[in-house]
PDB file of C-alpha atoms and ligand atoms in Angstrom:
ATOM      1  CA  UNK A 645     -10.436 -18.566   4.629  1.00  0.00           C
ATOM      2  CA  UNK A 646     -12.077 -20.795   2.024  1.00  0.00           C
ATOM      3  CA  UNK A 647     -10.601 -24.193   1.162  1.00  0.00           C
ATOM      4  CA  UNK A 648      -9.332 -23.357  -2.351  1.00  0.00           C
ATOM      5  CA  UNK A 649      -6.830 -20.792  -1.112  1.00  0.00           C
ATOM      6  CA  UNK A 650      -5.806 -22.179   2.245  1.00  0.00           C
ATOM      7  CA  UNK A 651      -3.834 -25.221   1.287  1.00  0.00           C
ATOM      8  CA  UNK A 652      -1.820 -24.727  -1.857  1.00  0.00           C
ATOM      9  CA  UNK A 653       0.530 -22.109  -3.366  1.00  0.00           C
ATOM     10  CA  UNK A 654       0.031 -18.346  -3.555  1.00  0.00           C
ATOM     11  CA  UNK A 655      -3.327 -16.877  -2.635  1.00  0.00           C
ATOM     12  CA  UNK A 656      -5.268 -16.146  -5.835  1.00  0.00           C
ATOM     13  CA  UNK A 657      -5.961 -12.439  -6.445  1.00  0.00           C
ATOM     14  CA  UNK A 658      -8.459 -11.909  -9.315  1.00  0.00           C
ATOM     15  CA  UNK A 659      -6.863  -8.578 -10.137  1.00  0.00           C
ATOM     16  CA  UNK A 660      -8.428  -8.159 -13.614  1.00  0.00           C
ATOM     17  CA  UNK A 661     -11.946  -8.029 -12.165  1.00  0.00           C
ATOM     18  CA  UNK A 662     -10.825  -5.904  -9.200  1.00  0.00           C
ATOM     19  CA  UNK A 663      -9.052  -3.467 -11.536  1.00  0.00           C
ATOM     20  CA  UNK A 664     -12.155  -3.199 -13.732  1.00  0.00           C
ATOM     21  CA  UNK A 665     -14.271  -2.490 -10.649  1.00  0.00           C
ATOM     22  CA  UNK A 666     -11.963   0.395  -9.612  1.00  0.00           C
ATOM     23  CA  UNK A 667     -11.910   1.729 -13.181  1.00  0.00           C
ATOM     24  CA  UNK A 668     -15.738   1.761 -13.266  1.00  0.00           C
ATOM     25  CA  UNK A 669     -16.484   2.907  -9.723  1.00  0.00           C
ATOM     26  CA  UNK A 670     -13.718   5.363  -8.752  1.00  0.00           C
ATOM     27  CA  UNK A 671     -15.757   8.178 -10.292  1.00  0.00           C
ATOM     28  CA  UNK A 672     -18.550   7.643  -7.756  1.00  0.00           C
ATOM     29  CA  UNK A 673     -16.543   6.294  -4.803  1.00  0.00           C
ATOM     30  CA  UNK A 674     -13.509   8.602  -4.665  1.00  0.00           C
ATOM     31  CA  UNK A 675     -14.039  11.878  -2.771  1.00  0.00           C
ATOM     32  CA  UNK A 676     -13.218  14.776  -5.141  1.00  0.00           C
ATOM     33  CA  UNK A 677     -11.714  16.604  -2.159  1.00  0.00           C
ATOM     34  CA  UNK A 678      -8.965  13.990  -2.004  1.00  0.00           C
ATOM     35  CA  UNK A 679      -8.054  14.233  -5.702  1.00  0.00           C
ATOM     36  CA  UNK A 680      -7.413  10.472  -5.774  1.00  0.00           C
ATOM     37  CA  UNK A 681      -9.867   9.436  -8.541  1.00  0.00           C
ATOM     38  CA  UNK A 682      -7.275   8.911 -11.266  1.00  0.00           C
ATOM     39  CA  UNK A 683      -4.821   7.283  -8.810  1.00  0.00           C
ATOM     40  CA  UNK A 684      -7.359   4.691  -7.631  1.00  0.00           C
ATOM     41  CA  UNK A 685      -8.893   4.270 -11.064  1.00  0.00           C
ATOM     42  CA  UNK A 686      -5.545   3.194 -12.575  1.00  0.00           C
ATOM     43  CA  UNK A 687      -3.495   1.709  -9.713  1.00  0.00           C
ATOM     44  CA  UNK A 688      -4.703  -1.911 -10.076  1.00  0.00           C
ATOM     45  CA  UNK A 689      -4.762  -1.666 -13.872  1.00  0.00           C
ATOM     46  CA  UNK A 690      -1.072  -0.692 -13.914  1.00  0.00           C
ATOM     47  CA  UNK A 691      -0.205  -3.386 -11.348  1.00  0.00           C
ATOM     48  CA  UNK A 692      -2.076  -5.949 -13.494  1.00  0.00           C
ATOM     49  CA  UNK A 693      -0.587  -5.033 -16.863  1.00  0.00           C
ATOM     50  CA  UNK A 694       2.787  -3.384 -16.180  1.00  0.00           C
ATOM     51  CA  UNK A 695       3.802  -5.595 -13.238  1.00  0.00           C
ATOM     52  CA  UNK A 696       1.978  -8.768 -14.243  1.00  0.00           C
ATOM     53  CA  UNK A 697      -0.128  -8.545 -11.067  1.00  0.00           C
ATOM     54  CA  UNK A 698       2.922  -8.593  -8.776  1.00  0.00           C
ATOM     55  CA  UNK A 699       2.275  -8.135  -5.064  1.00  0.00           C
ATOM     56  CA  UNK A 700       3.458  -4.841  -3.492  1.00  0.00           C
ATOM     57  CA  UNK A 701       7.219  -4.478  -3.098  1.00  0.00           C
ATOM     58  CA  UNK A 702       8.958  -6.259  -0.195  1.00  0.00           C
ATOM     59  CA  UNK A 703       6.047  -8.715   0.042  1.00  0.00           C
ATOM     60  CA  UNK A 704       8.405 -11.491   1.220  1.00  0.00           C
ATOM     61  CA  UNK A 705       9.480  -9.277   4.140  1.00  0.00           C
ATOM     62  CA  UNK A 706       5.883  -8.601   5.128  1.00  0.00           C
ATOM     63  CA  UNK A 707       4.711 -12.208   4.746  1.00  0.00           C
ATOM     64  CA  UNK A 708       7.571 -13.591   6.825  1.00  0.00           C
ATOM     65  CA  UNK A 709       7.376 -10.954   9.593  1.00  0.00           C
ATOM     66  CA  UNK A 710       3.561 -11.002   9.810  1.00  0.00           C
ATOM     67  CA  UNK A 711       3.468 -14.842   9.946  1.00  0.00           C
ATOM     68  CA  UNK A 712       6.164 -14.797  12.672  1.00  0.00           C
ATOM     69  CA  UNK A 713       4.050 -12.467  14.815  1.00  0.00           C
ATOM     70  CA  UNK A 714       0.793 -14.349  14.266  1.00  0.00           C
ATOM     71  CA  UNK A 715       2.587 -17.506  15.411  1.00  0.00           C
ATOM     72  CA  UNK A 716       3.731 -15.524  18.448  1.00  0.00           C
ATOM     73  CA  UNK A 717       0.140 -14.532  19.275  1.00  0.00           C
ATOM     74  CA  UNK A 718      -0.715 -11.400  17.245  1.00  0.00           C
ATOM     75  CA  UNK A 719      -4.454 -11.460  16.527  1.00  0.00           C
ATOM     76  CA  UNK A 720      -5.436  -8.015  15.164  1.00  0.00           C
ATOM     77  CA  UNK A 721      -3.619  -6.611  12.088  1.00  0.00           C
ATOM     78  CA  UNK A 722      -4.148  -3.047  10.828  1.00  0.00           C
ATOM     79  CA  UNK A 723      -3.424  -2.225   7.166  1.00  0.00           C
ATOM     80  CA  UNK A 724      -2.796   1.534   7.293  1.00  0.00           C
ATOM     81  CA  UNK A 725      -3.702   2.757   3.816  1.00  0.00           C
ATOM     82  CA  UNK A 726      -4.038   0.354   0.899  1.00  0.00           C
ATOM     83  CA  UNK A 727      -4.145   1.548  -2.681  1.00  0.00           C
ATOM     84  CA  UNK A 728      -5.930  -1.654  -3.718  1.00  0.00           C
ATOM     85  CA  UNK A 729      -6.048  -5.337  -2.657  1.00  0.00           C
ATOM     86  CA  UNK A 730      -2.288  -5.930  -2.826  1.00  0.00           C
ATOM     87  CA  UNK A 731      -1.638  -5.549   0.909  1.00  0.00           C
ATOM     88  CA  UNK A 732      -4.718  -7.617   1.790  1.00  0.00           C
ATOM     89  CA  UNK A 733      -3.334 -10.414  -0.431  1.00  0.00           C
ATOM     90  CA  UNK A 734      -0.003 -10.136   1.418  1.00  0.00           C
ATOM     91  CA  UNK A 735      -1.652 -10.384   4.874  1.00  0.00           C
ATOM     92  CA  UNK A 736      -3.893 -13.263   3.719  1.00  0.00           C
ATOM     93  CA  UNK A 737      -0.776 -15.095   2.527  1.00  0.00           C
ATOM     94  CA  UNK A 738       0.906 -14.553   5.905  1.00  0.00           C
ATOM     95  CA  UNK A 739      -2.157 -15.856   7.771  1.00  0.00           C
ATOM     96  CA  UNK A 740      -2.059 -18.962   5.602  1.00  0.00           C
ATOM     97  CA  UNK A 741       1.646 -19.403   6.341  1.00  0.00           C
ATOM     98  CA  UNK A 742       1.030 -19.081  10.094  1.00  0.00           C
ATOM     99  CA  UNK A 743      -1.872 -21.517   9.888  1.00  0.00           C
ATOM    100  CA  UNK A 744      -3.709 -19.514  12.586  1.00  0.00           C
ATOM    101  CA  UNK A 745      -6.580 -17.032  12.254  1.00  0.00           C
ATOM    102  CA  UNK A 746      -6.171 -13.278  12.680  1.00  0.00           C
ATOM    103  CA  UNK A 747      -8.540 -10.324  12.388  1.00  0.00           C
ATOM    104  CA  UNK A 748      -7.645  -7.905   9.590  1.00  0.00           C
ATOM    105  CA  UNK A 749      -8.569  -4.231   9.928  1.00  0.00           C
ATOM    106  CA  UNK A 750      -8.192  -1.893   6.935  1.00  0.00           C
ATOM    107  CA  UNK A 751      -8.270   1.901   7.119  1.00  0.00           C
ATOM    108  CA  UNK A 752      -8.201   4.103   4.042  1.00  0.00           C
ATOM    109  CA  UNK A 753      -9.727   7.542   3.621  1.00  0.00           C
ATOM    110  CA  UNK A 754     -11.005   6.465   0.181  1.00  0.00           C
ATOM    111  CA  UNK A 755     -13.951   4.119  -0.488  1.00  0.00           C
ATOM    112  CA  UNK A 756     -12.594   2.779  -3.809  1.00  0.00           C
ATOM    113  CA  UNK A 757      -9.751   0.593  -2.433  1.00  0.00           C
ATOM    114  CA  UNK A 758     -11.995  -0.346   0.501  1.00  0.00           C
ATOM    115  CA  UNK A 759     -14.676  -1.609  -1.902  1.00  0.00           C
ATOM    116  CA  UNK A 760     -12.055  -3.613  -3.812  1.00  0.00           C
ATOM    117  CA  UNK A 761     -10.865  -5.097  -0.502  1.00  0.00           C
ATOM    118  CA  UNK A 762     -14.442  -5.827   0.603  1.00  0.00           C
ATOM    119  CA  UNK A 763     -15.073  -7.770  -2.633  1.00  0.00           C
ATOM    120  CA  UNK A 764     -11.764  -9.629  -2.354  1.00  0.00           C
ATOM    121  CA  UNK A 765     -12.237 -10.463   1.356  1.00  0.00           C
ATOM    122  CA  UNK A 766     -15.625 -11.947   0.420  1.00  0.00           C
ATOM    123  CA  UNK A 767     -13.954 -14.153  -2.183  1.00  0.00           C
ATOM    124  CA  UNK A 768     -11.359 -15.273   0.381  1.00  0.00           C
ATOM    125  CA  UNK A 769     -14.015 -15.840   3.047  1.00  0.00           C
ATOM    126  CA  UNK A 770     -11.962 -13.633   5.386  1.00  0.00           C
ATOM    127  CA  UNK A 771     -13.602 -11.498   8.103  1.00  0.00           C
ATOM    128  CA  UNK A 772     -12.235  -7.948   7.662  1.00  0.00           C
ATOM    129  CA  UNK A 773     -13.086  -4.702   9.490  1.00  0.00           C
ATOM    130  CA  UNK A 774     -13.245  -1.693   7.131  1.00  0.00           C
ATOM    131  CA  UNK A 775     -12.862   1.962   8.129  1.00  0.00           C
ATOM    132  CA  UNK A 776     -13.287   4.768   5.583  1.00  0.00           C
ATOM    133  CA  UNK A 777     -11.624   7.643   7.429  1.00  0.00           C
ATOM    134  CA  UNK A 778      -8.385   9.520   7.994  1.00  0.00           C
ATOM    135  CA  UNK A 779      -6.055   7.175   9.902  1.00  0.00           C
ATOM    136  CA  UNK A 780      -5.552   9.957  12.477  1.00  0.00           C
ATOM    137  CA  UNK A 781      -9.258   9.815  13.322  1.00  0.00           C
ATOM    138  CA  UNK A 782      -9.461   6.031  13.550  1.00  0.00           C
ATOM    139  CA  UNK A 783     -11.093   4.690  16.734  1.00  0.00           C
ATOM    140  CA  UNK A 784     -10.830   0.893  17.055  1.00  0.00           C
ATOM    141  CA  UNK A 785      -9.910  -1.861  19.512  1.00  0.00           C
ATOM    142  CA  UNK A 786      -6.110  -2.020  19.917  1.00  0.00           C
ATOM    143  CA  UNK A 787      -4.158  -3.856  17.221  1.00  0.00           C
ATOM    144  CA  UNK A 788      -1.080  -6.079  17.572  1.00  0.00           C
ATOM    145  CA  UNK A 789       0.417  -5.232  14.185  1.00  0.00           C
ATOM    146  CA  UNK A 790       0.402  -2.166  11.915  1.00  0.00           C
ATOM    147  CA  UNK A 791       1.292  -2.629   8.211  1.00  0.00           C
ATOM    148  CA  UNK A 792       2.209   0.453   6.165  1.00  0.00           C
ATOM    149  CA  UNK A 793       3.517   0.467   2.605  1.00  0.00           C
ATOM    150  CA  UNK A 794       4.744   3.698   1.004  1.00  0.00           C
ATOM    151  CA  UNK A 795       2.214   5.485   3.239  1.00  0.00           C
ATOM    152  CA  UNK A 796       4.172   8.004   5.324  1.00  0.00           C
ATOM    153  CA  UNK A 797       5.561   9.710   2.222  1.00  0.00           C
ATOM    154  CA  UNK A 798       1.999  10.883   1.505  1.00  0.00           C
ATOM    155  CA  UNK A 799       2.266  13.203   4.515  1.00  0.00           C
ATOM    156  CA  UNK A 800       4.303  16.391   5.080  1.00  0.00           C
ATOM    157  CA  UNK A 801       5.294  17.237   8.651  1.00  0.00           C
ATOM    158  CA  UNK A 802       3.671  17.655  11.183  1.00  0.00           C
ATOM    159  CA  UNK A 803       0.953  15.393   9.644  1.00  0.00           C
ATOM    160  CA  UNK A 804       3.435  12.505   9.292  1.00  0.00           C
ATOM    161  CA  UNK A 805       4.204  12.533  13.009  1.00  0.00           C
ATOM    162  CA  UNK A 806       0.468  12.639  13.732  1.00  0.00           C
ATOM    163  CA  UNK A 807       0.037   9.453  11.693  1.00  0.00           C
ATOM    164  CA  UNK A 808       2.808   7.684  13.621  1.00  0.00           C
ATOM    165  CA  UNK A 809       1.311   8.973  16.913  1.00  0.00           C
ATOM    166  CA  UNK A 810      -2.008   7.437  15.815  1.00  0.00           C
ATOM    167  CA  UNK A 811      -0.291   4.069  15.385  1.00  0.00           C
ATOM    168  CA  UNK A 812       1.039   4.445  18.942  1.00  0.00           C
ATOM    169  CA  UNK A 813      -2.459   5.301  20.208  1.00  0.00           C
ATOM    170  CA  UNK A 814      -3.915   2.181  18.498  1.00  0.00           C
ATOM    171  CA  UNK A 815      -1.301  -0.250  19.876  1.00  0.00           C
ATOM    172  CA  UNK A 816      -0.178  -1.542  23.260  1.00  0.00           C
ATOM    173  CA  UNK A 817       3.242  -2.513  24.574  1.00  0.00           C
ATOM    174  CA  UNK A 818       4.743  -5.344  22.494  1.00  0.00           C
ATOM    175  CA  UNK A 819       2.829  -4.513  19.317  1.00  0.00           C
ATOM    176  CA  UNK A 820       4.764  -4.130  16.050  1.00  0.00           C
ATOM    177  CA  UNK A 821       4.891  -1.727  13.109  1.00  0.00           C
ATOM    178  CA  UNK A 822       6.104  -3.185   9.794  1.00  0.00           C
ATOM    179  CA  UNK A 823       6.766  -0.477   7.214  1.00  0.00           C
ATOM    180  CA  UNK A 824       8.099  -0.296   3.655  1.00  0.00           C
ATOM    181  CA  UNK A 825       9.224   3.001   2.147  1.00  0.00           C
ATOM    182  CA  UNK A 826      11.708   4.229  -0.422  1.00  0.00           C
ATOM    183  CA  UNK A 827      14.254   6.286   1.539  1.00  0.00           C
ATOM    184  CA  UNK A 828      16.237   9.290   0.287  1.00  0.00           C
ATOM    185  CA  UNK A 829      19.869  10.126   1.183  1.00  0.00           C
ATOM    186  CA  UNK A 830      18.602  13.440   2.628  1.00  0.00           C
ATOM    187  CA  UNK A 831      15.281  15.203   3.225  1.00  0.00           C
ATOM    188  CA  UNK A 832      15.609  17.405   0.104  1.00  0.00           C
ATOM    189  CA  UNK A 833      16.234  14.602  -2.414  1.00  0.00           C
ATOM    190  CA  UNK A 834      13.084  13.201  -4.041  1.00  0.00           C
ATOM    191  CA  UNK A 835      13.000   9.359  -3.912  1.00  0.00           C
ATOM    192  CA  UNK A 836      11.912   9.046  -7.549  1.00  0.00           C
ATOM    193  CA  UNK A 837      13.604  10.021 -10.826  1.00  0.00           C
ATOM    194  CA  UNK A 838      10.797   9.970 -13.391  1.00  0.00           C
ATOM    195  CA  UNK A 839      11.479   9.207 -17.079  1.00  0.00           C
ATOM    196  CA  UNK A 840       8.718  11.457 -18.480  1.00  0.00           C
ATOM    197  CA  UNK A 841       9.728  10.935 -22.120  1.00  0.00           C
ATOM    198  CA  UNK A 842       8.939   7.224 -21.866  1.00  0.00           C
ATOM    199  CA  UNK A 843       5.457   7.764 -20.447  1.00  0.00           C
ATOM    200  CA  UNK A 844       3.367   8.347 -23.637  1.00  0.00           C
ATOM    201  CA  UNK A 845       4.790   5.228 -25.314  1.00  0.00           C
ATOM    202  CA  UNK A 846       4.364   3.064 -22.224  1.00  0.00           C
ATOM    203  CA  UNK A 847       0.821   4.334 -21.644  1.00  0.00           C
ATOM    204  CA  UNK A 848      -0.122   3.496 -25.254  1.00  0.00           C
ATOM    205  CA  UNK A 849       1.341  -0.008 -24.811  1.00  0.00           C
ATOM    206  CA  UNK A 850      -0.612  -0.508 -21.612  1.00  0.00           C
ATOM    207  CA  UNK A 851      -3.837   0.635 -23.328  1.00  0.00           C
ATOM    208  CA  UNK A 852      -3.242  -1.919 -26.080  1.00  0.00           C
ATOM    209  CA  UNK A 853      -2.698  -4.635 -23.462  1.00  0.00           C
ATOM    210  CA  UNK A 854      -5.900  -3.644 -21.639  1.00  0.00           C
ATOM    211  CA  UNK A 855      -8.062  -3.961 -24.747  1.00  0.00           C
ATOM    212  CA  UNK A 856      -9.153  -7.587 -24.676  1.00  0.00           C
ATOM    213  CA  UNK A 857      -8.323  -7.954 -20.972  1.00  0.00           C
ATOM    214  CA  UNK A 858     -11.629  -6.550 -19.714  1.00  0.00           C
ATOM    215  CA  UNK A 859     -11.468  -3.196 -21.535  1.00  0.00           C
ATOM    216  CA  UNK A 860     -12.759  -2.456 -25.043  1.00  0.00           C
ATOM    217  CA  UNK A 861     -11.458  -0.613 -28.090  1.00  0.00           C
ATOM    218  CA  UNK A 862     -13.595   2.456 -27.376  1.00  0.00           C
ATOM    219  CA  UNK A 863     -11.752   2.920 -24.063  1.00  0.00           C
ATOM    220  CA  UNK A 864      -8.235   2.863 -25.554  1.00  0.00           C
ATOM    221  CA  UNK A 865      -7.668   6.654 -25.693  1.00  0.00           C
ATOM    222  CA  UNK A 866      -9.046   7.193 -22.172  1.00  0.00           C
ATOM    223  CA  UNK A 867      -6.881   4.350 -20.854  1.00  0.00           C
ATOM    224  CA  UNK A 868      -3.723   5.846 -22.353  1.00  0.00           C
ATOM    225  CA  UNK A 869      -4.429   9.374 -21.078  1.00  0.00           C
ATOM    226  CA  UNK A 870      -5.451   8.302 -17.537  1.00  0.00           C
ATOM    227  CA  UNK A 871      -2.417   6.015 -17.150  1.00  0.00           C
ATOM    228  CA  UNK A 872      -0.072   8.708 -18.507  1.00  0.00           C
ATOM    229  CA  UNK A 873      -1.582  11.130 -15.980  1.00  0.00           C
ATOM    230  CA  UNK A 874      -1.107   8.575 -13.169  1.00  0.00           C
ATOM    231  CA  UNK A 875       2.607   8.332 -13.919  1.00  0.00           C
ATOM    232  CA  UNK A 876       3.117  12.061 -14.559  1.00  0.00           C
ATOM    233  CA  UNK A 877       1.467  12.927 -11.253  1.00  0.00           C
ATOM    234  CA  UNK A 878       3.394  10.263  -9.288  1.00  0.00           C
ATOM    235  CA  UNK A 879       6.225  12.567  -8.221  1.00  0.00           C
ATOM    236  CA  UNK A 880       3.733  14.815  -6.421  1.00  0.00           C
ATOM    237  CA  UNK A 881       2.850  12.053  -3.960  1.00  0.00           C
ATOM    238  CA  UNK A 882       6.092  12.197  -1.965  1.00  0.00           C
ATOM    239  CA  UNK A 883       5.880  15.134   0.396  1.00  0.00           C
ATOM    240  CA  UNK A 884       8.731  17.100   2.011  1.00  0.00           C
ATOM    241  CA  UNK A 885      10.660  16.333   4.123  1.00  0.00           C
ATOM    242  CA  UNK A 886      11.301  13.215   2.012  1.00  0.00           C
ATOM    243  CA  UNK A 887      11.532  10.037   4.053  1.00  0.00           C
ATOM    244  CA  UNK A 888      15.042   9.148   5.246  1.00  0.00           C
ATOM    245  CA  UNK A 889      16.291   6.347   7.513  1.00  0.00           C
ATOM    246  CA  UNK A 890      16.903   9.017  10.151  1.00  0.00           C
ATOM    247  CA  UNK A 891      13.535  10.773  10.122  1.00  0.00           C
ATOM    248  CA  UNK A 892      11.643   7.463  10.030  1.00  0.00           C
ATOM    249  CA  UNK A 893      13.582   6.246  13.063  1.00  0.00           C
ATOM    250  CA  UNK A 894      13.162   9.585  14.877  1.00  0.00           C
ATOM    251  CA  UNK A 895       9.420   9.722  14.194  1.00  0.00           C
ATOM    252  CA  UNK A 896       8.767   6.245  15.549  1.00  0.00           C
ATOM    253  CA  UNK A 897      10.993   6.707  18.607  1.00  0.00           C
ATOM    254  CA  UNK A 898       9.261  10.011  19.364  1.00  0.00           C
ATOM    255  CA  UNK A 899       5.909   8.185  19.362  1.00  0.00           C
ATOM    256  CA  UNK A 900       7.057   5.488  21.788  1.00  0.00           C
ATOM    257  CA  UNK A 901       8.381   2.733  19.522  1.00  0.00           C
ATOM    258  CA  UNK A 902      11.760   0.978  19.693  1.00  0.00           C
ATOM    259  CA  UNK A 903      13.143   0.681  16.141  1.00  0.00           C
ATOM    260  CA  UNK A 904      14.637  -2.791  15.614  1.00  0.00           C
ATOM    261  CA  UNK A 905      15.486  -2.449  11.891  1.00  0.00           C
ATOM    262  CA  UNK A 906      15.255   0.286   9.265  1.00  0.00           C
ATOM    263  CA  UNK A 907      16.896  -1.207   6.181  1.00  0.00           C
ATOM    264  CA  UNK A 908      16.907  -4.942   5.514  1.00  0.00           C
ATOM    265  CA  UNK A 909      20.130  -6.873   6.251  1.00  0.00           C
ATOM    266  CA  UNK A 910      19.991  -8.233   2.682  1.00  0.00           C
ATOM    267  CA  UNK A 911      18.063  -5.911   0.340  1.00  0.00           C
ATOM    268  CA  UNK A 912      15.315  -7.897  -1.353  1.00  0.00           C
ATOM    269  CA  UNK A 913      14.892  -7.020  -5.004  1.00  0.00           C
ATOM    270  CA  UNK A 914      11.332  -5.824  -5.222  1.00  0.00           C
ATOM    271  CA  UNK A 915       9.281  -4.120  -7.843  1.00  0.00           C
ATOM    272  CA  UNK A 916       9.029  -0.372  -7.671  1.00  0.00           C
ATOM    273  CA  UNK A 917       5.251  -0.804  -7.730  1.00  0.00           C
ATOM    274  CA  UNK A 918       2.841   0.910 -10.174  1.00  0.00           C
ATOM    275  CA  UNK A 919       4.348   4.352  -9.470  1.00  0.00           C
ATOM    276  CA  UNK A 920       7.863   3.177 -10.285  1.00  0.00           C
ATOM    277  CA  UNK A 921       7.158   1.642 -13.715  1.00  0.00           C
ATOM    278  CA  UNK A 922       8.456   4.817 -15.340  1.00  0.00           C
ATOM    279  CA  UNK A 923      10.881   5.865 -12.700  1.00  0.00           C
ATOM    280  CA  UNK A 924      13.989   4.809 -10.923  1.00  0.00           C
ATOM    281  CA  UNK A 925      13.631   4.936  -7.162  1.00  0.00           C
ATOM    282  CA  UNK A 926      16.444   5.451  -4.699  1.00  0.00           C
ATOM    283  CA  UNK A 927      18.292   2.231  -4.123  1.00  0.00           C
ATOM    284  CA  UNK A 928      17.635   2.394  -0.420  1.00  0.00           C
ATOM    285  CA  UNK A 929      14.424   0.948   0.900  1.00  0.00           C
ATOM    286  CA  UNK A 930      13.193   0.857   4.435  1.00  0.00           C
ATOM    287  CA  UNK A 931      11.888  -2.520   5.557  1.00  0.00           C
ATOM    288  CA  UNK A 932      11.355  -1.177   9.003  1.00  0.00           C
ATOM    289  CA  UNK A 933      10.445  -3.106  12.141  1.00  0.00           C
ATOM    290  CA  UNK A 934       9.486  -1.195  15.293  1.00  0.00           C
ATOM    291  CA  UNK A 935       8.091  -2.393  18.598  1.00  0.00           C
ATOM    292  CA  UNK A 936       5.728  -0.460  20.871  1.00  0.00           C
ATOM    293  CA  UNK A 937       7.399   0.176  24.247  1.00  0.00           C
TER     294      UNK A 937
HETATM  295  C1  SAM B1167      -0.748   3.421   1.322  1.00  0.00           C
HETATM  296  S1  SAM B1167      -0.518   4.358   0.064  1.00  0.00           S
HETATM  297  C2  SAM B1167       0.275   3.297  -1.053  1.00  0.00           C
HETATM  298  C3  SAM B1167      -0.260   1.976  -1.163  1.00  0.00           C
HETATM  299  C4  SAM B1167       0.652   0.808  -1.108  1.00  0.00           C
HETATM  300  N1  SAM B1167       1.864   1.056  -1.739  1.00  0.00           N
HETATM  301  C5  SAM B1167       0.008  -0.391  -1.685  1.00  0.00           C
HETATM  302  O1  SAM B1167       0.701  -1.106  -2.421  1.00  0.00           O
HETATM  303  O2  SAM B1167      -1.143  -0.637  -1.382  1.00  0.00           O
HETATM  304  C6  SAM B1167      -2.008   4.891  -0.618  1.00  0.00           C
HETATM  305  C7  SAM B1167      -3.315   4.935   0.151  1.00  0.00           C
HETATM  306  O3  SAM B1167      -3.289   5.758   1.310  1.00  0.00           O
HETATM  307  C8  SAM B1167      -4.576   6.388   1.414  1.00  0.00           C
HETATM  308  N2  SAM B1167      -4.485   7.572   2.260  1.00  0.00           N
HETATM  309  C9  SAM B1167      -3.869   8.754   1.984  1.00  0.00           C
HETATM  310  N3  SAM B1167      -3.991   9.606   3.031  1.00  0.00           N
HETATM  311  C10 SAM B1167      -4.692   8.935   3.995  1.00  0.00           C
HETATM  312  C11 SAM B1167      -5.138   9.268   5.315  1.00  0.00           C
HETATM  313  N4  SAM B1167      -4.890  10.470   5.836  1.00  0.00           N
HETATM  314  N5  SAM B1167      -5.804   8.337   6.024  1.00  0.00           N
HETATM  315  C12 SAM B1167      -6.071   7.114   5.488  1.00  0.00           C
HETATM  316  N6  SAM B1167      -5.678   6.736   4.236  1.00  0.00           N
HETATM  317  C13 SAM B1167      -5.010   7.636   3.510  1.00  0.00           C
HETATM  318  C14 SAM B1167      -4.920   6.710  -0.033  1.00  0.00           C
HETATM  319  O4  SAM B1167      -6.322   6.837  -0.214  1.00  0.00           O
HETATM  320  C15 SAM B1167      -4.358   5.498  -0.781  1.00  0.00           C
HETATM  321  O5  SAM B1167      -5.327   4.508  -1.026  1.00  0.00           O
END
């Protein structure tokens, strides 16, 4: 990690440039089959302007738990799905806290967030392994730590269990899964309540904020419509059965993990992330810790 970042304060994340890169390149990098172009084109932009560049939710949980495990000897860390550079910034911060090196591995089926992470890792001087594939097809050396953030809700069953089984396949006894997810009171209740009426106004405000922050006047209308679409489509991301404390615990135990914690002893107030700017999420969050048996 280069000198500027290693010693002092939070790790810098030049999100404006990284957001502009995704806005410009998602068209060519995102696979149309995945339908993620608008999601990846706007994710960093919304995090930059609606959340003032905040790190992903529960970042304190991740930084503390990752640093604890690096200090205890963890050397290979898998980020399982990363919408942009937010999770890489979190892991880089934890490595700095631990004061010991670790190898970061990032898997995402889409090339856009991987390209953002490649650029950012270069700036940080951090060696990172990148894999553009479905996590269920990932073939790598075992990892000591798996990081997942609002990832499992992308998958219906039985795909979700296949993802967790892949984490088991990629880890050995003693390895850890750290996972953040909104959790519903039951499998039928959607974790998000979207305020659709507020979206057009908020999208117009965001477009105004973007003009002069790396975007120009001619892009205002496209900004507003793409960001409005990002928020309107956000409820479609969470697949049935919606994630609950029970089905998360069951899925991990079924794959050979011992679940040490599902919800945090003291809930940490965290942002709802770019998807939650226009929505209220369930109060319950999983900050889950599981150990490979
Ligand atoms: C992990 S989630 C949410 C991101 C997280 N909340 C964050 O702050 O970075 C989104 C990512 O998962 C990726 N993804 C979805 N299905 C996948 C799969 N089967 N294998 C690998 N990555 C996948 C998407 O391309 C997207 O970039």
